[in-house]
XYZ file of N, CA and C in Angstrom:
507
model
N 198.624 -42.161 -147.121
C 199.068 -41.473 -148.332
C 200.255 -42.190 -148.936
N 200.393 -42.013 -150.210
C 201.545 -42.587 -150.913
C 202.796 -41.781 -150.601
N 203.965 -42.446 -150.632
C 205.204 -41.703 -150.367
C 205.468 -40.682 -151.458
N 206.164 -39.603 -151.145
C 206.460 -38.587 -152.158
C 207.439 -39.118 -153.179
N 207.511 -38.486 -154.337
C 208.481 -38.914 -155.329
C 209.897 -38.802 -154.789
N 210.756 -39.719 -155.222
C 212.139 -39.670 -154.743
C 212.834 -38.467 -155.317
N 213.786 -37.947 -154.566
C 214.496 -36.737 -154.974
C 215.954 -37.060 -155.220
N 216.237 -37.642 -156.353
C 217.614 -37.962 -156.708
C 218.114 -36.954 -157.727
N 219.412 -36.711 -157.729
C 219.997 -35.801 -158.706
C 219.732 -34.345 -158.418
N 219.468 -33.994 -157.142
C 219.341 -32.583 -156.791
C 217.920 -32.059 -156.788
N 216.943 -32.793 -157.336
C 215.570 -32.296 -157.303
C 214.983 -32.567 -155.923
N 214.037 -31.709 -155.496
C 213.448 -31.857 -154.173
C 211.978 -32.192 -154.309
N 211.503 -33.106 -153.438
C 210.092 -33.451 -153.402
C 209.387 -32.501 -152.453
N 208.128 -32.197 -152.747
C 207.324 -31.356 -151.876
C 206.350 -32.246 -151.137
N 206.247 -32.047 -149.825
C 205.377 -32.874 -148.997
C 204.492 -31.986 -148.139
N 203.412 -32.571 -147.630
C 202.561 -31.907 -146.650
C 202.664 -32.683 -145.349
N 202.190 -32.098 -144.271
C 202.258 -32.757 -142.975
C 201.525 -34.096 -143.033
N 202.176 -35.151 -142.546
C 201.582 -36.476 -142.530
C 202.054 -37.387 -143.648
N 202.763 -36.862 -144.638
C 203.267 -37.707 -145.724
C 204.360 -38.638 -145.214
N 204.309 -39.900 -145.675
C 205.331 -40.868 -145.323
C 206.553 -40.591 -146.183
N 207.712 -40.458 -145.529
C 208.941 -40.140 -146.247
C 209.777 -41.377 -146.517
N 209.866 -42.273 -145.535
C 210.728 -43.434 -145.672
C 210.323 -44.479 -144.644
N 210.666 -45.730 -144.955
C 210.362 -46.785 -143.985
C 211.590 -47.144 -143.158
N 212.784 -47.022 -143.729
C 213.992 -47.363 -142.958
C 215.224 -46.789 -143.643
N 216.327 -46.688 -142.902
C 217.600 -46.311 -143.492
C 217.920 -44.829 -143.453
N 217.001 -44.005 -142.959
C 217.242 -42.569 -142.921
C 217.244 -42.082 -141.487
N 218.109 -41.097 -141.191
C 218.103 -40.449 -139.885
C 217.088 -39.312 -139.905
N 216.465 -39.075 -138.748
C 215.426 -38.063 -138.625
C 216.046 -36.679 -138.504
N 215.554 -35.713 -139.315
C 216.012 -34.331 -139.259
C 214.872 -33.404 -138.883
N 215.084 -32.082 -139.047
C 214.052 -31.090 -138.730
C 212.819 -31.328 -139.593
N 211.653 -31.120 -139.016
C 210.405 -31.229 -139.752
C 209.940 -32.662 -139.978
N 210.538 -33.617 -139.266
C 210.148 -35.015 -139.417
C 209.942 -35.640 -138.045
N 209.249 -36.778 -138.029
C 209.102 -37.557 -136.808
C 209.025 -39.022 -137.178
N 209.323 -39.888 -136.206
C 209.287 -41.334 -136.414
C 208.048 -41.863 -135.719
N 207.234 -42.623 -136.458
C 206.018 -43.194 -135.885
C 206.362 -44.425 -135.062
N 205.355 -44.966 -134.386
C 205.551 -46.166 -133.563
C 205.971 -47.360 -134.421
N 205.551 -47.371 -135.672
C 205.916 -48.478 -136.571
C 207.293 -48.283 -137.202
N 207.970 -47.157 -136.882
C 209.325 -46.938 -137.386
C 209.410 -46.192 -138.706
N 208.270 -45.677 -139.183
C 208.278 -44.925 -140.438
C 208.638 -43.462 -140.171
N 209.345 -42.864 -141.122
C 209.695 -41.449 -141.044
C 208.592 -40.658 -141.732
N 207.990 -39.697 -140.994
C 206.827 -38.967 -141.478
C 207.099 -37.472 -141.374
N 206.618 -36.708 -142.341
C 206.749 -35.253 -142.322
C 205.762 -34.675 -141.314
N 206.210 -33.697 -140.517
C 205.289 -33.034 -139.591
C 205.055 -31.576 -139.985
N 205.639 -31.119 -141.103
C 205.400 -29.782 -141.646
C 205.267 -29.897 -143.158
N 204.728 -28.861 -143.774
C 204.657 -28.813 -145.232
C 205.898 -28.117 -145.760
N 206.494 -28.682 -146.803
C 207.688 -28.063 -147.354
C 208.421 -28.972 -148.310
N 209.703 -28.690 -148.500
C 210.539 -29.446 -149.427
C 211.421 -30.427 -148.669
N 211.533 -31.641 -149.199
C 212.372 -32.666 -148.593
C 213.830 -32.358 -148.932
N 214.671 -32.366 -147.905
C 216.095 -32.128 -148.080
C 216.829 -33.355 -147.583
N 217.648 -33.957 -148.461
C 218.411 -35.146 -148.097
C 219.892 -34.830 -148.156
N 220.584 -35.075 -147.050
C 222.025 -34.892 -146.979
C 222.600 -36.187 -146.422
N 223.346 -36.913 -147.241
C 223.870 -38.228 -146.877
C 222.726 -39.107 -146.399
N 222.681 -39.465 -145.103
C 221.608 -40.311 -144.581
C 220.634 -39.534 -143.696
N 220.696 -38.215 -143.747
C 219.817 -37.365 -142.952
C 218.713 -36.818 -143.850
N 217.462 -36.997 -143.424
C 216.323 -36.475 -144.185
C 215.587 -35.461 -143.319
N 215.375 -34.272 -143.862
C 214.632 -33.236 -143.152
C 213.676 -32.572 -144.122
N 212.762 -31.783 -143.573
C 211.789 -31.056 -144.388
C 211.950 -29.574 -144.080
N 212.271 -28.780 -145.106
C 212.393 -27.328 -144.964
C 210.993 -26.736 -145.101
N 210.482 -26.166 -144.025
C 209.117 -25.645 -143.992
C 208.948 -24.473 -144.946
N 207.787 -24.409 -145.582
C 207.481 -23.316 -146.494
C 207.221 -22.036 -145.709
N 206.513 -22.158 -144.600
C 206.175 -20.993 -143.779
C 206.954 -21.031 -142.471
N 208.208 -20.683 -142.544
C 209.034 -20.636 -141.349
C 209.547 -19.225 -141.120
N 210.153 -19.006 -139.976
C 210.773 -17.721 -139.689
C 212.177 -17.725 -140.272
N 212.742 -16.559 -140.485
C 214.091 -16.435 -141.012
C 215.076 -16.918 -139.959
N 215.983 -17.808 -140.359
C 216.949 -18.369 -139.426
C 218.281 -17.670 -139.447
N 218.636 -17.079 -140.555
C 219.903 -16.371 -140.655
C 221.059 -17.285 -140.961
N 221.911 -16.857 -141.847
C 223.142 -17.563 -142.183
C 224.214 -16.500 -142.400
N 225.415 -16.802 -141.953
C 226.509 -15.843 -142.071
C 226.700 -15.475 -143.539
N 226.776 -14.170 -143.800
C 226.952 -13.684 -145.162
C 225.672 -13.270 -145.844
N 224.510 -13.580 -145.266
C 223.232 -13.162 -145.847
C 223.121 -11.643 -145.813
N 222.547 -11.100 -146.854
C 222.263 -9.672 -146.934
C 220.804 -9.480 -146.539
N 220.539 -8.625 -145.557
C 219.174 -8.438 -145.068
C 218.775 -6.976 -145.145
N 217.510 -6.743 -145.397
C 216.923 -5.411 -145.298
C 216.076 -5.452 -144.043
N 216.331 -4.535 -143.122
C 215.718 -4.616 -141.804
C 215.296 -3.234 -141.319
N 214.525 -3.230 -140.227
C 214.004 -1.987 -139.653
C 214.482 -1.878 -138.208
N 215.015 -0.717 -137.842
C 215.464 -0.485 -136.468
C 214.231 -0.380 -135.579
N 214.185 -1.210 -134.528
C 213.034 -1.188 -133.630
C 213.337 -0.516 -132.297
N 214.624 -0.481 -131.898
C 214.960 0.099 -130.603
C 216.425 0.521 -130.594
N 216.698 1.641 -129.965
C 218.072 2.088 -129.774
C 218.429 1.790 -128.330
N 219.446 0.945 -128.128
C 219.840 0.545 -126.787
C 221.206 1.089 -126.423
N 221.805 0.492 -125.403
C 223.127 0.894 -124.945
C 224.178 0.270 -125.852
N 224.811 1.053 -126.694
C 225.864 0.640 -127.626
C 225.395 -0.371 -128.673
N 224.082 -0.489 -128.898
C 223.590 -1.358 -129.965
C 222.166 -0.973 -130.344
N 221.774 -1.398 -131.514
C 220.414 -1.222 -132.010
C 219.743 -2.584 -132.056
N 218.465 -2.644 -131.723
C 217.650 -3.843 -131.934
C 217.018 -3.669 -133.299
N 217.119 -4.714 -134.122
C 216.695 -4.619 -135.515
C 215.767 -5.773 -135.834
N 214.656 -5.490 -136.510
C 213.696 -6.524 -136.902
C 214.060 -7.053 -138.290
N 214.379 -8.362 -138.365
C 214.765 -8.982 -139.636
C 213.794 -10.083 -140.053
N 212.737 -10.318 -139.257
C 211.788 -11.377 -139.580
C 212.144 -12.699 -138.925
N 213.067 -12.698 -137.987
C 213.456 -13.905 -137.266
C 212.620 -14.021 -135.993
N 212.794 -15.123 -135.276
C 212.037 -15.313 -134.041
C 212.498 -14.364 -132.945
N 213.747 -13.905 -133.020
C 214.281 -12.927 -132.072
C 214.785 -11.722 -132.849
N 214.769 -10.540 -132.225
C 215.321 -9.382 -132.932
C 216.831 -9.509 -133.082
N 217.354 -9.026 -134.175
C 218.797 -9.038 -134.408
C 219.415 -7.840 -133.706
N 220.738 -7.879 -133.530
C 221.439 -6.766 -132.912
C 222.480 -6.218 -133.874
N 222.610 -4.907 -133.851
C 223.632 -4.209 -134.624
C 224.423 -3.386 -133.621
N 225.650 -3.817 -133.337
C 226.472 -3.149 -132.328
C 227.053 -1.857 -132.886
N 227.292 -0.917 -132.007
C 227.905 0.349 -132.393
C 229.281 0.121 -133.015
N 229.997 -0.886 -132.538
C 231.322 -1.193 -133.079
C 231.255 -1.856 -134.458
N 230.046 -2.207 -134.911
C 229.882 -2.881 -136.201
C 229.373 -1.970 -137.301
N 229.426 -0.658 -137.079
C 228.985 0.296 -138.102
C 230.132 1.226 -138.457
N 230.059 1.795 -139.649
C 231.017 2.820 -140.049
C 230.619 4.143 -139.430
N 231.581 4.831 -138.891
C 231.320 6.164 -138.354
C 231.260 7.164 -139.505
N 230.668 8.337 -139.298
C 230.648 9.349 -140.359
C 232.071 9.677 -140.814
N 232.234 10.000 -142.061
C 233.522 10.319 -142.675
C 234.474 9.128 -142.683
N 233.958 7.899 -142.566
C 234.747 6.656 -142.609
C 235.902 6.655 -141.616
N 235.680 7.205 -140.436
C 236.715 7.198 -139.408
C 236.918 5.786 -138.883
N 238.159 5.414 -138.640
C 238.490 4.122 -138.060
C 239.123 4.376 -136.691
N 238.334 4.264 -135.645
C 238.848 4.497 -134.297
C 237.967 3.763 -133.303
N 238.433 3.702 -132.072
C 237.668 3.067 -131.007
C 236.438 3.928 -130.704
N 235.293 3.261 -130.493
C 234.061 3.995 -130.203
C 234.122 4.557 -128.781
N 233.721 5.783 -128.631
C 233.790 6.461 -127.335
C 232.395 6.630 -126.743
N 232.348 7.203 -125.545
C 231.075 7.469 -124.892
C 230.264 8.482 -125.700
N 230.933 9.428 -126.332
C 230.230 10.421 -127.145
C 229.568 9.751 -128.354
N 230.209 8.711 -128.916
C 229.592 7.967 -130.019
C 228.326 7.264 -129.542
N 228.375 6.695 -128.344
C 227.198 6.019 -127.794
C 226.056 7.000 -127.560
N 226.374 8.200 -127.135
C 225.335 9.204 -126.905
C 224.746 9.728 -128.213
N 225.514 9.668 -129.294
C 225.067 10.200 -130.591
C 224.578 9.097 -131.535
N 224.170 7.966 -130.979
C 223.738 6.841 -131.828
C 222.524 7.177 -132.680
N 221.622 7.991 -132.163
C 220.412 8.326 -132.922
C 220.714 9.170 -134.151
N 221.876 9.794 -134.200
C 222.266 10.527 -135.400
C 222.609 9.581 -136.537
N 223.051 8.358 -136.199
C 223.345 7.359 -137.232
C 222.064 6.670 -137.677
N 221.397 5.955 -136.741
C 220.156 5.238 -137.045
C 219.171 5.486 -135.920
N 217.906 5.741 -136.281
C 216.846 5.972 -135.305
C 215.763 4.925 -135.504
N 214.810 4.829 -134.576
C 213.714 3.878 -134.710
C 212.964 4.120 -136.016
N 212.635 3.038 -136.704
C 211.902 3.128 -137.962
C 212.782 3.251 -139.188
N 214.081 3.466 -139.012
C 214.977 3.559 -140.170
C 215.120 2.195 -140.833
N 215.170 2.195 -142.146
C 215.350 0.964 -142.920
C 216.831 0.838 -143.265
N 217.407 -0.324 -142.940
C 218.833 -0.548 -143.151
C 219.073 -1.726 -144.067
N 220.234 -1.710 -144.683
C 220.758 -2.858 -145.405
C 221.988 -3.300 -144.623
N 222.035 -4.570 -144.217
C 223.141 -5.055 -143.394
C 223.484 -6.484 -143.789
N 224.627 -6.941 -143.300
C 225.073 -8.316 -143.554
C 225.092 -9.069 -142.237
N 224.705 -10.356 -142.283
C 224.736 -11.188 -141.091
C 226.189 -11.519 -140.778
N 226.630 -11.109 -139.592
C 228.009 -11.333 -139.173
C 228.141 -12.644 -138.410
N 227.131 -12.980 -137.594
C 227.180 -14.200 -136.799
C 225.770 -14.594 -136.394
N 225.578 -15.894 -136.205
C 224.345 -16.417 -135.636
C 224.754 -17.133 -134.357
N 224.305 -16.629 -133.222
C 224.722 -17.176 -131.940
C 223.937 -18.444 -131.615
N 224.375 -19.175 -130.595
C 223.772 -20.454 -130.224
C 222.301 -20.318 -129.826
N 221.921 -19.170 -129.252
C 220.520 -18.973 -128.855
C 219.645 -18.492 -130.008
N 220.208 -18.354 -131.205
C 219.441 -17.940 -132.379
C 219.484 -16.459 -132.659
N 220.130 -15.683 -131.803
C 220.240 -14.245 -132.017
C 221.173 -13.975 -133.195
N 220.799 -13.038 -134.034
C 221.580 -12.707 -135.225
C 222.337 -11.406 -134.975
N 223.642 -11.423 -135.245
C 224.466 -10.221 -135.124
C 224.724 -9.679 -136.525
N 224.490 -8.391 -136.723
C 224.637 -7.755 -138.030
C 225.813 -6.794 -138.044
N 226.250 -6.410 -139.247
C 227.237 -5.339 -139.379
C 226.966 -4.550 -140.644
N 227.404 -3.287 -140.625
C 227.290 -2.408 -141.786
C 228.645 -1.759 -142.019
N 229.700 -2.560 -142.013
C 231.067 -2.051 -142.067
C 231.530 -1.669 -143.472
N 230.726 -1.861 -144.463
C 231.102 -1.535 -145.831
C 230.255 -0.367 -146.320
N 230.729 0.309 -147.340
C 229.941 1.407 -147.925
C 228.714 0.895 -148.666
N 228.681 -0.414 -148.947
C 227.515 -1.000 -149.618
C 226.316 -1.088 -148.689
N 226.568 -1.103 -147.376
C 225.506 -1.271 -146.397
C 225.242 0.046 -145.694
N 224.112 0.134 -145.031
C 223.774 1.335 -144.269
C 222.306 1.667 -144.389
N 221.996 2.920 -144.167
C 220.618 3.395 -144.173
C 220.096 3.496 -145.605
N 218.880 2.981 -145.819
C 218.241 3.056 -147.131
C 217.228 4.195 -147.120
N 217.164 4.919 -148.220
C 216.245 6.045 -148.315
C 215.428 5.918 -149.605
N 214.295 6.591 -149.650
C 213.473 6.694 -150.863
C 213.059 5.341 -151.415
N 212.359 4.557 -150.616
C 211.895 3.266 -151.100
C 210.797 2.711 -150.227
N 210.407 1.489 -150.546
C 209.377 0.784 -149.786
C 209.894 -0.597 -149.430
N 209.424 -1.128 -148.315
C 209.796 -2.486 -147.908
C 208.727 -3.438 -148.406
N 209.140 -4.516 -149.001
C 208.243 -5.592 -149.411
C 208.660 -6.828 -148.622
N 207.732 -7.391 -147.863
C 208.055 -8.563 -147.044
C 207.656 -9.827 -147.786
N 208.558 -10.809 -147.758
C 208.300 -12.099 -148.386
C 208.646 -13.219 -147.434
N 208.185 -14.407 -147.740
C 208.482 -15.565 -146.897
C 209.921 -16.020 -147.114
N 210.635 -16.353 -146.050
C 212.023 -16.812 -146.189
C 212.149 -18.084 -147.014
N 211.121 -18.923 -146.995
C 211.168 -20.167 -147.751
C 211.180 -19.957 -149.254
N 210.790 -18.780 -149.701
C 210.727 -18.503 -151.133
C 212.030 -17.921 -151.668
N 212.968 -17.595 -150.769
C 214.236 -17.006 -151.197
C 215.208 -18.115 -151.573
N 215.712 -18.054 -152.777
C 216.638 -19.076 -153.250
C 217.996 -18.872 -152.604
N 218.616 -19.937 -152.154
C 219.952 -19.889 -151.531
C 220.980 -20.367 -152.508
């Protein structure tokens, strides 16, 4: 196949698996591989991303990776010990700690054992939440928080799921 169009000035080229990206001078990034002849080839379909001398391909059909500050709409899947397991569309479930939520009446205090026992009064399985990504840990686990009045339980609506690759950053 012919190489994809060059992406200078901020535009991105779209490639499919097997497209030749470069013959030399680029470092290999995610979604690429180097052939025996030394050519850089795409191994996924997506958009070519070039940063300095690093070339990678952002897959069109990937799982959500999470970035600090992202706003997510998620569903509570499990109530655990001092935390909720939340489905955000990532490869692993995200966690929402009891210490990362606002208590009723906007109380600011240390969470007690009684708060842990009353977690289902705040969020239960199947509840739809709006939360912010607080941290992405080294193993890929996403930590969420709902410490603002803008975040919390959503009511009277429907969830529409979309591919993460289609969300503009």
